[in-house]
Structures are given as C-alpha cells and as structure tokens.
Coordinates of C-alpha atoms in Angstrom, one line a residue:
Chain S
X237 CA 164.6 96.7 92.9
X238 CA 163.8 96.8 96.5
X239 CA 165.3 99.5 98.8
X240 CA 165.3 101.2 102.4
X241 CA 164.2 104.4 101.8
X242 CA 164.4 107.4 104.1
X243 CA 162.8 110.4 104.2
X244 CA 161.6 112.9 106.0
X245 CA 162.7 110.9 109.8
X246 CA 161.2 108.0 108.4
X247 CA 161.6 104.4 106.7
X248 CA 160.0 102.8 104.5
X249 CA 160.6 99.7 102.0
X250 CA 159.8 100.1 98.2
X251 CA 160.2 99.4 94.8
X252 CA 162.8 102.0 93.5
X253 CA 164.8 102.0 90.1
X254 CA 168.5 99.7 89.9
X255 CA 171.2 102.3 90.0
X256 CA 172.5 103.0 86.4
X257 CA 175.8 101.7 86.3
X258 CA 178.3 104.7 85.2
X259 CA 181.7 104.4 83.4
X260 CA 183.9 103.0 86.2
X261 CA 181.8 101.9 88.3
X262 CA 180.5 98.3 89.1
X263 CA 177.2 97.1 90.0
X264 CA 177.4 95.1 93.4
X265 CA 174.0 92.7 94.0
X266 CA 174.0 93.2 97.9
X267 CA 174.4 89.5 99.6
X268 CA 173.7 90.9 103.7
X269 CA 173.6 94.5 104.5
X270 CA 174.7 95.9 108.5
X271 CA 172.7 98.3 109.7
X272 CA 175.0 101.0 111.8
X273 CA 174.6 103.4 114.7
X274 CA 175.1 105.9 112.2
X275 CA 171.8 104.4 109.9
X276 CA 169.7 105.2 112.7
X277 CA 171.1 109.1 113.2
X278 CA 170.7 109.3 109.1
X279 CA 166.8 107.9 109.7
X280 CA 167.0 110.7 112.8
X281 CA 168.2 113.8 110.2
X282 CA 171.6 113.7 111.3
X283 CA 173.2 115.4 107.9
X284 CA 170.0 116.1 106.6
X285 CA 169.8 112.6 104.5
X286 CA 167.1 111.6 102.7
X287 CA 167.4 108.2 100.3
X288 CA 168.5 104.7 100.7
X289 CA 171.1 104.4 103.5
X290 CA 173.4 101.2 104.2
X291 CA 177.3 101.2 104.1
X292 CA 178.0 97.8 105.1
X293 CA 177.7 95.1 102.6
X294 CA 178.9 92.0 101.4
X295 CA 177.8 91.6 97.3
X296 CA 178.0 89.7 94.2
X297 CA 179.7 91.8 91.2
X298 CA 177.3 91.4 88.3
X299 CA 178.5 94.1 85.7
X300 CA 180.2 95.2 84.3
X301 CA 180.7 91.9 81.9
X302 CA 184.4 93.5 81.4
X303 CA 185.1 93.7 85.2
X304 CA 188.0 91.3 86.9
X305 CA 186.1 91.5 89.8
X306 CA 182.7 89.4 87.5
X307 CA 181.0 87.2 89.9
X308 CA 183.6 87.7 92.6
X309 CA 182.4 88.5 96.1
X310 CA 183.4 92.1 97.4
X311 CA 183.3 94.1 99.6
X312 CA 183.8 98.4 99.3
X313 CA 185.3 101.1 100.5
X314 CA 182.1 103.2 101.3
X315 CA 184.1 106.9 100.3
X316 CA 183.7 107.9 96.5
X317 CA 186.7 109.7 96.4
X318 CA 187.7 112.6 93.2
X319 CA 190.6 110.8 92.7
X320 CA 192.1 114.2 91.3
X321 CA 192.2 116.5 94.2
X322 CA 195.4 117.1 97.0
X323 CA 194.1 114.6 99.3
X324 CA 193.5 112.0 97.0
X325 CA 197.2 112.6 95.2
X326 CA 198.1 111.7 99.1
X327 CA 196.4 108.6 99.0
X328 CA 193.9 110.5 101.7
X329 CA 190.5 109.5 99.2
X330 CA 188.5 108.9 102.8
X331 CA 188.6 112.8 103.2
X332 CA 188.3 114.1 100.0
X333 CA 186.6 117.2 100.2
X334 CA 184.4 116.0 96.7
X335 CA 183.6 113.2 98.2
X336 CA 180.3 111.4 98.2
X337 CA 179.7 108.5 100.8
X338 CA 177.9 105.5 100.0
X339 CA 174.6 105.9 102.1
X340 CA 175.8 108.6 103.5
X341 CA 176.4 111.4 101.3
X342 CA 175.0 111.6 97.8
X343 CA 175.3 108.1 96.5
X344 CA 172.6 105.3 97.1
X345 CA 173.2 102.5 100.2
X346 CA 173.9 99.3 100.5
X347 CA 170.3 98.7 102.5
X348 CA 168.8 97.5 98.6
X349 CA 169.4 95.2 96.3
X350 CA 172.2 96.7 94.2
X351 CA 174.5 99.3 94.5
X352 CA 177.2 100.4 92.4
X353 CA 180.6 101.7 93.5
X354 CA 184.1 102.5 91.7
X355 CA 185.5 99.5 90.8
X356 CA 188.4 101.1 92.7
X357 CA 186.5 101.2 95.9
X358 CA 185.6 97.2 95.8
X359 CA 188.1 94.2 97.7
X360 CA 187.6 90.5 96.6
X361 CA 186.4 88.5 99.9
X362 CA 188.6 85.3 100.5
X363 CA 186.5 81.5 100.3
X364 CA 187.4 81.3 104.3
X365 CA 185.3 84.4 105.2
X366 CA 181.5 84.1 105.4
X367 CA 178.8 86.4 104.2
X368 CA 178.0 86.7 107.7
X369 CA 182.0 87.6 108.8
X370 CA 182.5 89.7 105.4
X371 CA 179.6 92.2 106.0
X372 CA 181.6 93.5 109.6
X373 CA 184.6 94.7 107.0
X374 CA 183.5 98.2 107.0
X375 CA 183.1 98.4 111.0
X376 CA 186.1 96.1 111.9
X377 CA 188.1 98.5 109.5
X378 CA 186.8 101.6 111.0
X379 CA 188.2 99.5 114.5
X380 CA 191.0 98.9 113.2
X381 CA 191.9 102.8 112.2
X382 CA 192.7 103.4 115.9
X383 CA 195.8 101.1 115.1
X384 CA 196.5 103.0 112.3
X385 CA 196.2 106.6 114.2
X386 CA 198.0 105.9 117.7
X387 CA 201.4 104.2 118.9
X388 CA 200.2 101.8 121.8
X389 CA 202.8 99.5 122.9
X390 CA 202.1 96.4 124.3
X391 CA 200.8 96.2 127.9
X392 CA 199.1 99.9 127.4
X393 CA 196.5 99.9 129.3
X394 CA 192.9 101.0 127.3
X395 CA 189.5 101.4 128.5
X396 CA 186.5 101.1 125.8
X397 CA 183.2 103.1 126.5
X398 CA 180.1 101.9 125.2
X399 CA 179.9 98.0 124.7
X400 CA 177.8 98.5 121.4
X401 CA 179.3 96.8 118.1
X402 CA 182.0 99.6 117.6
X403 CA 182.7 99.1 120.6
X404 CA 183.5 95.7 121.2
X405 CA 185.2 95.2 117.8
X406 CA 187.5 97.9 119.3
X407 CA 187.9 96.3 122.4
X408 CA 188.5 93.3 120.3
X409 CA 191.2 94.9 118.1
X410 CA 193.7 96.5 120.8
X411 CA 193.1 92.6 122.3
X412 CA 195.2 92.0 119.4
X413 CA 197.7 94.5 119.3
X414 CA 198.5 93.3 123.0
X415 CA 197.1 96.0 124.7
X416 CA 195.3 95.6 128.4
X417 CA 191.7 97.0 127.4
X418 CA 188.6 96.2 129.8
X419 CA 185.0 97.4 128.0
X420 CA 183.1 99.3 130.1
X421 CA 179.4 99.9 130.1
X422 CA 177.2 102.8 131.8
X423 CA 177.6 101.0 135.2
X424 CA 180.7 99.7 135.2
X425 CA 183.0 101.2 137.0
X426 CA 186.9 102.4 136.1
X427 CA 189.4 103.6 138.2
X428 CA 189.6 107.6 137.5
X429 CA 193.1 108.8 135.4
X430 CA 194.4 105.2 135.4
X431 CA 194.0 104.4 131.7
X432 CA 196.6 105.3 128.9
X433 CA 194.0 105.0 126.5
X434 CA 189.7 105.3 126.1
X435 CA 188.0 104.8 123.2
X436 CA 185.2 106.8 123.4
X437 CA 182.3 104.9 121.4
X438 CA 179.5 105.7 123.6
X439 CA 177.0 107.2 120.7
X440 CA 176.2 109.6 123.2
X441 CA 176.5 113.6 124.1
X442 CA 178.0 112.5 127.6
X443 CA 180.6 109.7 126.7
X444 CA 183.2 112.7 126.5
X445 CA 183.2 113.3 130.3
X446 CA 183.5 110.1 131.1
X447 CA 186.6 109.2 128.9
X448 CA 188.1 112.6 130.3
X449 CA 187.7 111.2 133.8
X450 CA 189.1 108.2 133.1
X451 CA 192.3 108.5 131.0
X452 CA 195.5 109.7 132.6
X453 CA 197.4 112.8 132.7
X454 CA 199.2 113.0 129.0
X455 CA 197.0 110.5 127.8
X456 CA 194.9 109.7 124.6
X457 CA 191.4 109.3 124.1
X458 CA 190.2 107.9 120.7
X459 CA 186.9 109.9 119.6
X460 CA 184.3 107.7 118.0
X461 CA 181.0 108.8 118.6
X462 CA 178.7 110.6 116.3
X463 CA 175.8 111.9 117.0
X464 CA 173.2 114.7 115.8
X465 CA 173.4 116.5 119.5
X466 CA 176.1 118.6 120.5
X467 CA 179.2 117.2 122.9
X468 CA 178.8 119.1 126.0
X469 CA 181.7 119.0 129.0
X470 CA 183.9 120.7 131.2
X471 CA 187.2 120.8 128.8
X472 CA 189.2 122.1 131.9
X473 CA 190.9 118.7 132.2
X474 CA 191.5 118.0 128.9
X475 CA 193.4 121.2 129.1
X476 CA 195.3 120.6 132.6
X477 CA 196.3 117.2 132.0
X478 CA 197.3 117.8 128.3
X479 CA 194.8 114.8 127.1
X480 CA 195.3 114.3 123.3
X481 CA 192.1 113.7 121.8
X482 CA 191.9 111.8 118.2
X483 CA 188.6 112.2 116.4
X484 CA 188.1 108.7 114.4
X485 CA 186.4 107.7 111.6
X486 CA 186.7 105.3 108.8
X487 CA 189.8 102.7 108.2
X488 CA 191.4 100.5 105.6
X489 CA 189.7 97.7 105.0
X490 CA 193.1 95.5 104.3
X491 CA 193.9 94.9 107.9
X492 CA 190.3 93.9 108.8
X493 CA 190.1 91.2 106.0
X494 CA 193.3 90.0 107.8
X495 CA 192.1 89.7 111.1
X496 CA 189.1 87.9 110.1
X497 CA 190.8 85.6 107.0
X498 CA 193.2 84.3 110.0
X499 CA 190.3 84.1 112.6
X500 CA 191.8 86.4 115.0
X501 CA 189.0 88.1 116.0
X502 CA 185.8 86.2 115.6
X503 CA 182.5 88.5 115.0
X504 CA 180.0 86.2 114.9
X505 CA 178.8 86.2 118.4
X506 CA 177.8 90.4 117.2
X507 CA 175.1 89.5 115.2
X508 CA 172.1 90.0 116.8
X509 CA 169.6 89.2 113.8
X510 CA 169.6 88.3 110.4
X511 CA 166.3 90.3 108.8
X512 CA 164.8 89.7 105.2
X513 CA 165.3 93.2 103.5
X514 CA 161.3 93.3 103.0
X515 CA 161.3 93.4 107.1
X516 CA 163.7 96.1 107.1
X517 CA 161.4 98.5 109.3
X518 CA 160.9 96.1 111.6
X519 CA 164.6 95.3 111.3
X520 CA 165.4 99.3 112.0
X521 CA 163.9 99.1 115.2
X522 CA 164.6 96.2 116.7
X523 CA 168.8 97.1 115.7
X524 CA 167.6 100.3 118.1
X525 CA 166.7 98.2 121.0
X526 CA 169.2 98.5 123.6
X527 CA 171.5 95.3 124.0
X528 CA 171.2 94.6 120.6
X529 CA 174.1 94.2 118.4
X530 CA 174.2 93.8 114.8
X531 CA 171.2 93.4 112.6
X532 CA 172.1 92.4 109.3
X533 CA 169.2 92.2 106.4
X534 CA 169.2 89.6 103.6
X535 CA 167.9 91.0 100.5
Chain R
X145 CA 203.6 141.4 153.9
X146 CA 201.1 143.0 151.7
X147 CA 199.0 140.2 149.1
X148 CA 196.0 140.3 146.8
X149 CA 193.5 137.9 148.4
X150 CA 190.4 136.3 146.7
X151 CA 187.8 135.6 148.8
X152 CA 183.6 134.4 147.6
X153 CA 184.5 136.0 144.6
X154 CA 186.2 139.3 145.6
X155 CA 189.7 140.5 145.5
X156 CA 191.0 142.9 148.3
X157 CA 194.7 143.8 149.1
X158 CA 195.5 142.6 152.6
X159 CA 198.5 142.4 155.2
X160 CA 199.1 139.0 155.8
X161 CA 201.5 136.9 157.2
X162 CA 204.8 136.6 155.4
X163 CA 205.0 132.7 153.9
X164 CA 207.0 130.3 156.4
X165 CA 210.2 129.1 155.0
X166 CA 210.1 125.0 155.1
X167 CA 213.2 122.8 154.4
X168 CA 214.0 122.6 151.1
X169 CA 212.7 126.2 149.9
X170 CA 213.3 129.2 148.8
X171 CA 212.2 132.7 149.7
X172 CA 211.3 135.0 146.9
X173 CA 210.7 138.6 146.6
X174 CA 208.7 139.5 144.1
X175 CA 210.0 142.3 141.8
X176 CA 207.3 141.9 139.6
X177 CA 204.1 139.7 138.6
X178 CA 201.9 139.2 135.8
X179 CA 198.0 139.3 135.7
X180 CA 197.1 136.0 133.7
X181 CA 193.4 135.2 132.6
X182 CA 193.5 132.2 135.4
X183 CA 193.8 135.1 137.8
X184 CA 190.8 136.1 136.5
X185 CA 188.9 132.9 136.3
X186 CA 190.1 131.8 140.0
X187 CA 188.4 135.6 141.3
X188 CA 185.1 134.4 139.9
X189 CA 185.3 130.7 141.4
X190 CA 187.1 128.3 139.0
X191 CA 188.5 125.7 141.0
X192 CA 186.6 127.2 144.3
X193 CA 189.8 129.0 144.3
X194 CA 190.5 131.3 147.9
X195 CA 194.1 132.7 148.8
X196 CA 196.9 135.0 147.1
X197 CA 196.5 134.1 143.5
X198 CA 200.0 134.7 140.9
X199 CA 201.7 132.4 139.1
X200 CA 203.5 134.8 136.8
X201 CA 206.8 136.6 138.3
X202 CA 210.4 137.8 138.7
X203 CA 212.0 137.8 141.9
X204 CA 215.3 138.0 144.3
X205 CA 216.1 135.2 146.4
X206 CA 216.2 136.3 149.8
X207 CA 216.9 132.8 151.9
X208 CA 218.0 130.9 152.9
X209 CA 221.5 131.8 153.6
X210 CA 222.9 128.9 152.3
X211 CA 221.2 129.0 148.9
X212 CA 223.4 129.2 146.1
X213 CA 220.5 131.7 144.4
X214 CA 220.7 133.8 146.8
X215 CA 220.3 137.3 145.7
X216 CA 220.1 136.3 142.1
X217 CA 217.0 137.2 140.1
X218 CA 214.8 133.6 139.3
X219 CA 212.1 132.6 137.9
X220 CA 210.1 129.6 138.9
X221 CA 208.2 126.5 137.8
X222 CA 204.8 127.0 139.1
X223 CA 204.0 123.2 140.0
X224 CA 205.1 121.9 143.1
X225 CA 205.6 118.2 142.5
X226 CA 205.7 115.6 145.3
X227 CA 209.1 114.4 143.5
X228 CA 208.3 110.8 144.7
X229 CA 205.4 109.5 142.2
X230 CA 205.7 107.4 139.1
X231 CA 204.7 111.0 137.0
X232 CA 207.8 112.4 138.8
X233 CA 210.3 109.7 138.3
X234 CA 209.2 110.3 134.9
X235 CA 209.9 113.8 134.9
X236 CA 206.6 114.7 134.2
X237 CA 206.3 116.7 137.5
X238 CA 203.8 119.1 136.1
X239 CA 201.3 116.2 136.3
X240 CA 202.0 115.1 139.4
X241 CA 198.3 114.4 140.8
X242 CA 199.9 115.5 144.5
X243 CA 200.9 118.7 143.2
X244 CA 200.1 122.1 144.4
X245 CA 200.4 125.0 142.1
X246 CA 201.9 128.6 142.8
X247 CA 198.9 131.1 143.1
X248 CA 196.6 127.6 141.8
X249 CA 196.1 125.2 144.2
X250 CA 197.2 125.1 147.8
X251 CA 200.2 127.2 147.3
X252 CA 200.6 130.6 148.4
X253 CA 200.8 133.1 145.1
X254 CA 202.5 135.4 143.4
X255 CA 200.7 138.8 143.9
X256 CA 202.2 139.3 147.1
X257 CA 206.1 141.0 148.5
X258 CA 207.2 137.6 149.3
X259 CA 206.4 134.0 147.7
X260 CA 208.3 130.5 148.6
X261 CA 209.0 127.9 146.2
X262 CA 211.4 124.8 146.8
X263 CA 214.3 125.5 145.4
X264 CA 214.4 122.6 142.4
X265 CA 211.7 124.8 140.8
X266 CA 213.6 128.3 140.5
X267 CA 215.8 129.0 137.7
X268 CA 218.3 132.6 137.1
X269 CA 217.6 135.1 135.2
X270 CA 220.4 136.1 132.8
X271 CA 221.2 139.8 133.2
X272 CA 220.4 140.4 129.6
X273 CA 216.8 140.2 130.0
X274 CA 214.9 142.9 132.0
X275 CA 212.6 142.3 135.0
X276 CA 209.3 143.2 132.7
X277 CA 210.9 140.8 130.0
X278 CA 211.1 137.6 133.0
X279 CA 207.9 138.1 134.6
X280 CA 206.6 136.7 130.8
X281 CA 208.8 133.4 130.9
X282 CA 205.8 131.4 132.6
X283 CA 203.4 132.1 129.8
X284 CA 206.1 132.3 127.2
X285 CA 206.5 128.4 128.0
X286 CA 203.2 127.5 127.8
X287 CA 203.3 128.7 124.4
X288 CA 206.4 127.3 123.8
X289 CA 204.7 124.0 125.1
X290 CA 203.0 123.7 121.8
X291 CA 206.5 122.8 120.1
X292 CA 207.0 119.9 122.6
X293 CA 203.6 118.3 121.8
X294 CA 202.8 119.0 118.6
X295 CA 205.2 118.6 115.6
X296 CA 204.8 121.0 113.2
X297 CA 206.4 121.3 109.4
X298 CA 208.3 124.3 108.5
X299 CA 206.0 126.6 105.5
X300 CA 202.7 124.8 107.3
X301 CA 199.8 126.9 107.9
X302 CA 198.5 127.3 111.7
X303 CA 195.8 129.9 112.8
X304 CA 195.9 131.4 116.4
X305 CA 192.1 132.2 117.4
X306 CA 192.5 134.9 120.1
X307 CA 194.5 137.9 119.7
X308 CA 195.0 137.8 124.1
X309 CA 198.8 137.7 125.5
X310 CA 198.5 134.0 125.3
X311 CA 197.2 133.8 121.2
X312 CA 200.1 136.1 120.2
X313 CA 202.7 134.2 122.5
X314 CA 201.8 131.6 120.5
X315 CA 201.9 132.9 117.0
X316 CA 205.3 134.7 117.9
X317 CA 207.0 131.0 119.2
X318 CA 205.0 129.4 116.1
X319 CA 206.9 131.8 113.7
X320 CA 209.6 131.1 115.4
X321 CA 209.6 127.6 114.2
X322 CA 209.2 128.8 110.3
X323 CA 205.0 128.1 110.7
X324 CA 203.0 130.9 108.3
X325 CA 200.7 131.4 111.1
X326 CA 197.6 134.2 111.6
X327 CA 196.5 136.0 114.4
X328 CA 192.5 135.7 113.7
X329 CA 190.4 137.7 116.5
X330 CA 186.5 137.3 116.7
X331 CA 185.6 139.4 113.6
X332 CA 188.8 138.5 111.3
X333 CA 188.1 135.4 108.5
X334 CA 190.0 132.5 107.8
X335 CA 188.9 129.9 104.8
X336 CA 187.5 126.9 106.0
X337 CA 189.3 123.8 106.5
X338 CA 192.3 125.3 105.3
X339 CA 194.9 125.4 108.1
X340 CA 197.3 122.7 109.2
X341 CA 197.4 123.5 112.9
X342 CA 194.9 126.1 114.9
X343 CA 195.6 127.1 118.5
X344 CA 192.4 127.8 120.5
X345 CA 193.2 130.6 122.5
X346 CA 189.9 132.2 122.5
X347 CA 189.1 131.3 126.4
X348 CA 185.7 131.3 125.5
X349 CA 183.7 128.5 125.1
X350 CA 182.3 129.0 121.6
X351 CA 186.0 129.1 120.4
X352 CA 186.1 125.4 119.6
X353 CA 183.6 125.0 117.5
X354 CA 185.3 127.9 115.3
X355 CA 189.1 125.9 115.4
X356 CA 187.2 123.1 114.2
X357 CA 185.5 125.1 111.3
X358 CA 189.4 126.9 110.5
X359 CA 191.0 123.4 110.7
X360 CA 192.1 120.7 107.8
X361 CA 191.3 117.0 107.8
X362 CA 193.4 114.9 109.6
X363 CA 194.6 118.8 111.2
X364 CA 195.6 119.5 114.7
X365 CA 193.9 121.9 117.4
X366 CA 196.2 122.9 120.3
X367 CA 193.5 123.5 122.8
X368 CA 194.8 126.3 125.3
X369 CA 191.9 128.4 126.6
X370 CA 190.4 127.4 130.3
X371 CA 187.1 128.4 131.2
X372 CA 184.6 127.4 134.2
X373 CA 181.6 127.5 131.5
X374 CA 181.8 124.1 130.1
X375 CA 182.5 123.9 125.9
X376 CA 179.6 123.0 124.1
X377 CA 180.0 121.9 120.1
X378 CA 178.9 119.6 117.3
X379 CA 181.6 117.4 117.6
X380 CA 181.1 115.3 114.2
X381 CA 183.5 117.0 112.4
X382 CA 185.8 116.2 114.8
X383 CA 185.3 112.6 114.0
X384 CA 184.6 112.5 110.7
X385 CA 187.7 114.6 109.6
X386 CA 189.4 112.5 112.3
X387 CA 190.9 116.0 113.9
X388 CA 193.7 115.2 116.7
X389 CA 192.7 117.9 120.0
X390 CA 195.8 118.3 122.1
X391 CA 195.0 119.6 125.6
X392 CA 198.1 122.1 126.0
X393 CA 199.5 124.1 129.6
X394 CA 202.4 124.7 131.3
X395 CA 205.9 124.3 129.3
X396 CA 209.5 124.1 130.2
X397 CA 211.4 127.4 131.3
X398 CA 214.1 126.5 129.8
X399 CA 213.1 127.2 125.9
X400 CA 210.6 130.3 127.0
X401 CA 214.0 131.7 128.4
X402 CA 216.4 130.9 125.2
X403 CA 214.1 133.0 123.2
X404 CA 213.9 136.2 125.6
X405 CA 217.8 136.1 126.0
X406 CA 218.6 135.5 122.1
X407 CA 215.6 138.3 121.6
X408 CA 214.1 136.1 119.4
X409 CA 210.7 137.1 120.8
X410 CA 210.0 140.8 122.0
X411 CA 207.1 140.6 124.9
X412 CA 207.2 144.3 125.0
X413 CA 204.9 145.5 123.6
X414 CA 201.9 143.0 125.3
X415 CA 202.6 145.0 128.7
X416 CA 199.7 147.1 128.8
X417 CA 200.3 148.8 132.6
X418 CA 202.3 148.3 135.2
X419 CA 200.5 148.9 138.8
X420 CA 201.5 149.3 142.1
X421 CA 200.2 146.1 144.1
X422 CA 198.6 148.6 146.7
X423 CA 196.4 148.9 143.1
X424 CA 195.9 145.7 142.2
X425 CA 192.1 145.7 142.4
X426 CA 191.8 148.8 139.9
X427 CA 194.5 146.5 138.2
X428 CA 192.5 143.1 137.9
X429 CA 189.4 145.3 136.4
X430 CA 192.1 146.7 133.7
X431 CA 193.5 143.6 133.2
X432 CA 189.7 142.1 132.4
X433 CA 188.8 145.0 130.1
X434 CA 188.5 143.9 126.4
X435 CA 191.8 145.0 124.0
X436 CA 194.0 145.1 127.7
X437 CA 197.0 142.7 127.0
X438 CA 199.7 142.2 130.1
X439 CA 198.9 144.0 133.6
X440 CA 202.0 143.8 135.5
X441 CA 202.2 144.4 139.8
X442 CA 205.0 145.8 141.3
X443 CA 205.3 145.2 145.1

C-alpha cells in the first residue's frame, strides 16, 4: 500500500507493506486523513518519530470478516491502551503508561491506505456526518476535552490564542457551552487580566506569556500547545495571582460525534484542501503555510 | 525608628521616620520578624523593589487609643486591599489589583520598630503561642493555602521539592491532612510519575521541570517558588499527561493559626537565628546561605 513515511526530518510517499492485522484488532481502509500541527513537529523530530504518521481518519472496516463493525464507517480512538494496567482499570486508557499512539508512538498512521486499530478503539460514523465532517472527530474531541476538564458556567468569559484549527474548534465548542469566548490572533488585542478563561493553542514557545497576561487573578488557562522547543516565561504571575493552569490533550470522541451529528458546530469552512495521498509532500507543506487550516488527503 | 532599607540592590539599617498613622489603621510594634526568600529576591531587584522590606511578624498594638487591639499581640494580613473592587466584594482581597503589600509593594515593611496596617487586616494572638511561634503564621498560611485550592485524598501520595521553610511548611500542613508526603531536596530520588500531588518549592527555576518528571498523569503541581529568572521547561508533558499547575501564595490566617495553637505543627525547629535588627545585614547573608532555614529580627 501507499503511505507517508517519515524519517530522518523528512517525507516522503512510498509503497510500504499493509499492516498485518493482529488478534483484536481491525483493519480500517483510510477514507480522508487530517494532517495536524502535531504531524508537522513528528516530520520536525519532536519525540524522535520515524514511520507513517496520521491520527485523524475517517475509514472503511474491511476485516476482520467476523467484525460488527464489517463495512461500517469508523472512526478511532488514536491511544492503544494495555487494557490491564491501573489507569486503564479506571477507564483512563488515553494515559496508559503502555500505551502506543497511532502515528504517534509505535503503531503506524492513518496518513496511508490502511491502518489497523483495536476493534475497541473504533466508533461507527452516523449517515448524517460526511467524510469530510467525520475526519475532524479526533480534533473536535481533543476540543471538546476542555469541557470535560473545567467548570465554566455560562456567560464565563474565555479568550482563545492562536486561531489555527485547534483553535477555532475550541473557540467553537465553549460557543456551545454558553461561554463568552473572542479568538485572538498575534495582533489582536485583549484587555490584560480580564478573562476567566484562555485557551492557550498558540503552537508556539511564547503563547504562555500571553495567556498569563490575559487571564484574571484566580483564573484558568487551558494548556494546548505542543511543541519541540521549550516554554519559556516569567512564572511570577502565575504564582501571585494563583492562575490554575490545565495541560490538555486528547478527549472522548462521543461528545464530538454529537456536536457534529446535530450540526452544532459546523467544520466545514476549516478545510483548507483536500490532497490526493500520492501529493502528500506537497500536501505537508502547503498544511504549514501560515493561514492555512486543515489539509485533509484522499488516499 | 530604626528599618532595614533596600536600595539599587543593597540593604543598610537606617533611622527613618516612624510610619504616619492614617484613619482606619493601626500602629504596630514589631516584636519580631521573619527573613522570607522574597526578602531576598526584592534585595536583588524583583519587582524593582526599594523601601523597608518584611512581611513576616509579631507585634503589640500601640494606637490608636481607641483600638480594641490595643496592646494585644497581632498578627496581620499582608495585602492591603482597596476594600471597594469587585475582587473585594468577593472577598478575594488578596487579589485586589489596587493592593499594596506589607514589605511588597508600596507599603512600608516589617523589618523595622514600628509598621501600620489598617486594622481589618490584624488578627490576636492567643497567649498559647509564643512570639517565635507567631512570627511563622504568614508563611504557615501560604502553606496552608494549598488545602484551600487543591483537594487532596487522604493515603494520596504528594512530594515537596525543596527542603526550605516554605517546602517543609508544606509537607508538615500536607500530613496534616493524612497526605503520605516526602520531603525530596536536590540530590534525594523519587520514582517517576508516581506522585499524586508535588509542591514546587524549589525557588529555582529548573525546579519545574523536575515536578513535572515526579508527577502522575492527570496529577497536580502546586507551584509556590518565585524567582526573577524566568522558568524555562519542555512543557509537553504537561499537556500530554494533561497535568493541572496551580499557581499558589498567600493563605488565610485563620487555619495557619488553628494549627500553632492546637500544636498540630511545631515551627521550632526551622528557626535557624534570631538577630538583633541593628544586625540585619549579617542576618540577610545568613538567611541566604545554603541549609539556613528561619532568620528571625528582633527590634
């Protein structure tokens, strides 16, 4: 089959063998792939990967022949999880410490023409939700976590840094929970220690300053970002004004497929390009370009 | 009156003026006061501080007439709160952004014969607890501040990083609270990832990126240490093991007092000296030397 391959701080496309499919597991034929912020810090050695990256998918099950899930659209949690550790007893699989992470840590990516996952990790896609809606799961989930980590009540007022996918569907998903969130960009300016809550979703070294400035004494500030270079401020007034900061990663993907099966948040107008797989270098760079949203590649 | 002053970075004991007594205050003298690290910080230029630093004492009331403290020993909230803001309606006076701060910002200190504070902020000393006992009530509640923000399990596992006066306030009010908690200075070892709750107490800047090393997934960092150096770590496990940082300072009295009078906590043994204020600049050096826990100044 066709894959992404990194290596070495760079991509290329080629012909690479179809995952064997192991007991449990399912093999996906990838429908659209997303490339992430985080595909371009893997291509840039953040964690030292090498392989086929891609965590965002929308697929076809094609195998097993046993599987419920046969010919069903899915998509997948991307965290292979022990399922016989502490954390996984707790229902806490996303930070098993055995762990792999689909194009991330130890198990091939989604940026390919199959991939296989635990047949516990996959979700059925409803008819009402495209391809093209289906494939933001994985992000709009990871959005969707800050709900699941802080209490804001309705009329909170939230500032989101960075107005790059994560970003916006962030933006987009306190909209929903009735909170009064502006997005801000590099320029934009917000009224210092007014805001109850940032999300900091910058992608960059310097975001953390920023958000610091701008929340208020006693407030929150949601920590997105990754990135390979160190996060350098002055944490004086995250210590003065008793900031609570909450690093953020991954979420359930239940309450995203809400959101988008009863259209309340609409990620269409985030997709920048649609890429054949066979472009995918071309596709890498162009998803780095700033002002670009969401590339997504067609196999 | 005689005072420490700190001036471009030096400290000299000086006559100065004794403070003014304004409507609504209180005059102190100072029995004793405490050397804190902040002292230490504001000598070299954190905050461009200048003035009589102290923020740490036990005094008599000595005015006005009329005050129903008067001649009884007090201690005293060090944040001088405008009393008219939303924070303060609130009762969140210690956030106040029109405060001053004792010995801080814009307020006289507490290294000095005489201090004022309005009255609102001073609370009595019972007679059980001794003068050298009191003068620790300020930092005992910013250690005791880490039970009003953070909720933590009986039999859970927290780490202090720092064995300073503030790191073993802190483990002493954590045990207090039925935490199995360490005391882990620069050469000790603690596993990885293993502990529910780690204070960062180091006041160095390298000590976060060693909390977020000791800490669990989905664990909390109570971040006390200030420091004009700005903190510089690889934040990514932060996000990825979705760590909650709480920014941690001042506390209530009121608790820090409880535990002195029911001798729940003995702060004994962390007074290292006690010097004669005419001393205090051979006293500041002591108080920065490495091992030296509490320097205490009697006027």
């Amino acid at each position: 089959m066709r894959a992404i391959v990194f290596e070495g701080g760079r991509a290329a496309v080629r012909d690479v063998r179809r995952p064997a499919l192991r007991e449990g597991f399912t093999l996906v034929r990838v429908l659209l792939s997303g490339i992430c912020n985080t595909d371009l810090e893997l291509k840039r050695g953040y964690h030292g990967f090498s392989g086929i990256p891609g965590h965002e998918f929308v697929g076809v099950v094609e195998g097993p022949a046993s599987s419920p899930l046969l010919g069903h659209r899915v998509v997948g949690e991307i965290n292979l999880a022990c399922r016989r550790c502490a954390w996984c007893a707790k229902g806490l699989g996303r930070h098993c410490p055995k762990r792999t992470v689909l194009g991330i840590r130890g198990h091939a990516g989604a940026h390919a023409e199959y991939l296989t996952l635990p047949e516990a990790n996959l979700i059925a896609v409803p008819d009402g939700v495209s391809d093209e809606e289906a494939v933001f799961v994985e992000p709009l989930a990871a959005a969707c976590e800050i709900l699941d980590q802080v209490t804001v009540a309705p009329g909170a007022r939230a500032a989101v840094l960075g107005p790059g996918k994560l970003g916006r569907l962030a933006a987009a998903v306190l909209a929903t929970a009735g909170v009064d969130v502006v997005l801000l960009g590099r320029a934009s300016r917000g009224k210092a220690g007014s805001f109850d809550l940032v999300v900091e979703a910058t992608g960059s070294p310097a975001g953390m300053a920023r958000a610091l400035a701008l929340v208020r004494p006693r407030g929150t500030i949601v920590w997105k970002s990754t990135h390979a270079a160190p996060a350098r401020f002055d944490a004086a007034p995250l210590v003065v004004n008793e900031i609570t900061v909450v690093g953020s990663r991954c979420g359930r993907f239940e309450p995203a497929l809400e959101l988008l099966k009863n259209r309340r948040i609409d990620v269409r107008p985030l997709v920048s390009g649609i890429f054949p797989l066979g472009d995918a270098v071309r596709a890498l760079r162009e998803a780095g370009r700033p002002g670009v949203l969401k590339i997504l590649l067609r196999p």
